[in-house]
Amino acid sequence: GEFFYMSQAKETSTGSQFLINPSEIAASQLAQDFKKPNDLQKVKHVRTTYEREKIDTELKLRIIVQAHLSEVEEGLSFVQNSTELIVSIQESFKAITELGQSSQQAIKDFPTIVQVDLARHNLKVTLEFLDRVTQIPKQAKEINQLLHDKTWNILLAHQHLTNLQSQCDRIIEECRNFPSDESTIRQTLSIVPKMKDQLMKDVWGIIDDFMALAIVDPCTLVQAIRIIEREDAMMAIKRQKQENDNNNNPNKSYNNNMPVQVNIFRSECLARIVLVIAARFESLLPAKNMIGTPNGMRIHEFVVKCDEIMEDLRIVHDDVSLVFPPQYDIFDFCCRHYHAEMFARLSQIARESLQDNVPFEEILGLQSYLPRYYLIFDEFEAAHPEPDVHENVNILMQSFIRQVQKKLKEWCERIHESELTATPTLESTGLRTDAHVNLFKMMHQQLDLAMTNNLPLVYVKQLVEVCREELIRFASNQIERLSKRWSDLSLEVLVTTINNSSLSEQKFIAEFLDDIKTYLSNASKEEEINFDDVELSFHEIAKTGLEGILNSMFKDIEKLVGELYTPKWLEGSTTMLDITATFDSYFKDLYEILENFYVLKAIKECADRLVATLLFRFFQSNLPIKPNFHDRYMADIAQIEKMFLLNSFTERKLEAHVLNQ
């Protein structure tokens, strides 16, 4: 309460005393506040206000007093400490004085003291250096023991070894600043680089097994990759430091043209993955057992193993690519090298096929497999790696075409020879064998191969061309045999050849051509296929065979023709009767075993040739033309006419032709 009223006090003239009269101050204040009678109503309010201000004033006074007390206590503490310091300073000055007095006696020994102090310092530094050197092998052994613990983190071990290696490098660098046996120290510290080399071997072993670890233990694989990236980062720092040192020291020799190797460890990692891929292919698809080699695998085994290998890319995409950093682009990398290995094996097969060592069944199996080969790339929307395997497919398919042509040629020759010895069957249209049936069955088989294996159009066209060439060659061989060896062939063989060729010309060629066009239409390709030359060739077979029959007929009457228009003939021999009887016998046999078309054609050709033969013989004769000659001559014509008309009643045009002749 006094503090409140002190604020209203007046200072004396001296300023050192305060005159406080609370009653006067209160009376003065009341006189001001209660001038009117109505102001008495304010008494309660004033009392409340007064009590509140009193409480606030007492609180402020208590705080101020407490602060003053704290400052006083702190000041007393400072005074006490200062007193102690003063005492300590006095003692220090006393010690300095005593030391100064004693140093005057040791001044003469100061150089010795300096040398001893330097030796002591060097000894301390040396002991510290040796302690650092001896601690490194101990730490290395501790890390080595931890490395054999399966729960130990290989990444952490690498970090500790890297730190130890840095310490070793600093120690080696310090050795160069003072005389020392650097080789001994290096030998002592050699345990660290040896351990690090062993650790990197373990890392490369992990990389070698990256495919399996990506599935069963991806953490270990991640640690190995981080070690590789850390090594490259440290190499980059060292390289940058070396460049900076060379830039700061222009007198130091440095070849700026030397290639700078970047990411050496990453490159080594990728190189080892390439070796793993190559080993994977060599284990499943060894080059020595490739298709086309002696004791080589078959196409089924090859395709199964190819599918097994290509499934690796699914593991790479789903598991391995999640472990390797994006900059490795591991999926595309593996795609390229898997394709390179596959292309190498297909190239090997293609080289073998140049010697036709790869059976065409294997080639067709490969050609059918290749579209499936690219499915794994399409599934993951990966670009098809280069080079394109179809480069080898073209080589393989050319071998396939050559082998088909060789097989067709062999089969055609067998069919050609079998037609001479095969027992013909008498059908409604004459004697036939299965020779041409088998011939075109074989041709259809080649077309079926193309359809079954879905060969590209370009190879189908080549295959059709091969079939066309072999059919023409077969016909040429038939024609050559008929034209040169007709005298050695029986009538049945000649007739059978004509009938078979006629059926091929009329039916088999057309059916084969229809199948070709059907296949091409299914392939949505409009191609013009012309087999006119094949039809003409088989027509020539029948024509040549018919000539062989006529040659045989006229060979049989050759002796009888020589007796015509001679005295013996004029005397009434049965020469012409024998000739017509021979022809009549032939015609009757031909009616039974030869197609009717060619029977009539044989009759017509026989008539033409007989007329020419008789005319030729007539102009060779030296007999005089007398009535008996005329009668005999006309009797022969009547005999010939009778024989031909009896065998040509089914064809009026042929009858007229014979009569005209």
XYZ file of C-alpha atoms in Angstrom, residues 110-128:
19
model
C 68.098 -24.830 -23.893
C 69.375 -26.412 -27.201
C 69.477 -29.797 -25.567
C 65.965 -29.302 -24.260
C 64.729 -28.448 -27.768
C 66.289 -31.576 -29.237
C 64.835 -33.766 -26.536
C 61.419 -32.202 -27.035
C 61.626 -32.796 -30.811
C 62.685 -36.398 -30.279
C 59.838 -36.888 -27.835
C 57.408 -35.424 -30.396
C 58.743 -37.662 -33.187
C 58.529 -40.676 -30.936
C 54.927 -39.836 -30.128
C 54.064 -39.439 -33.830
C 55.859 -42.694 -34.690
C 54.061 -44.620 -31.984
C 50.729 -43.250 -33.148
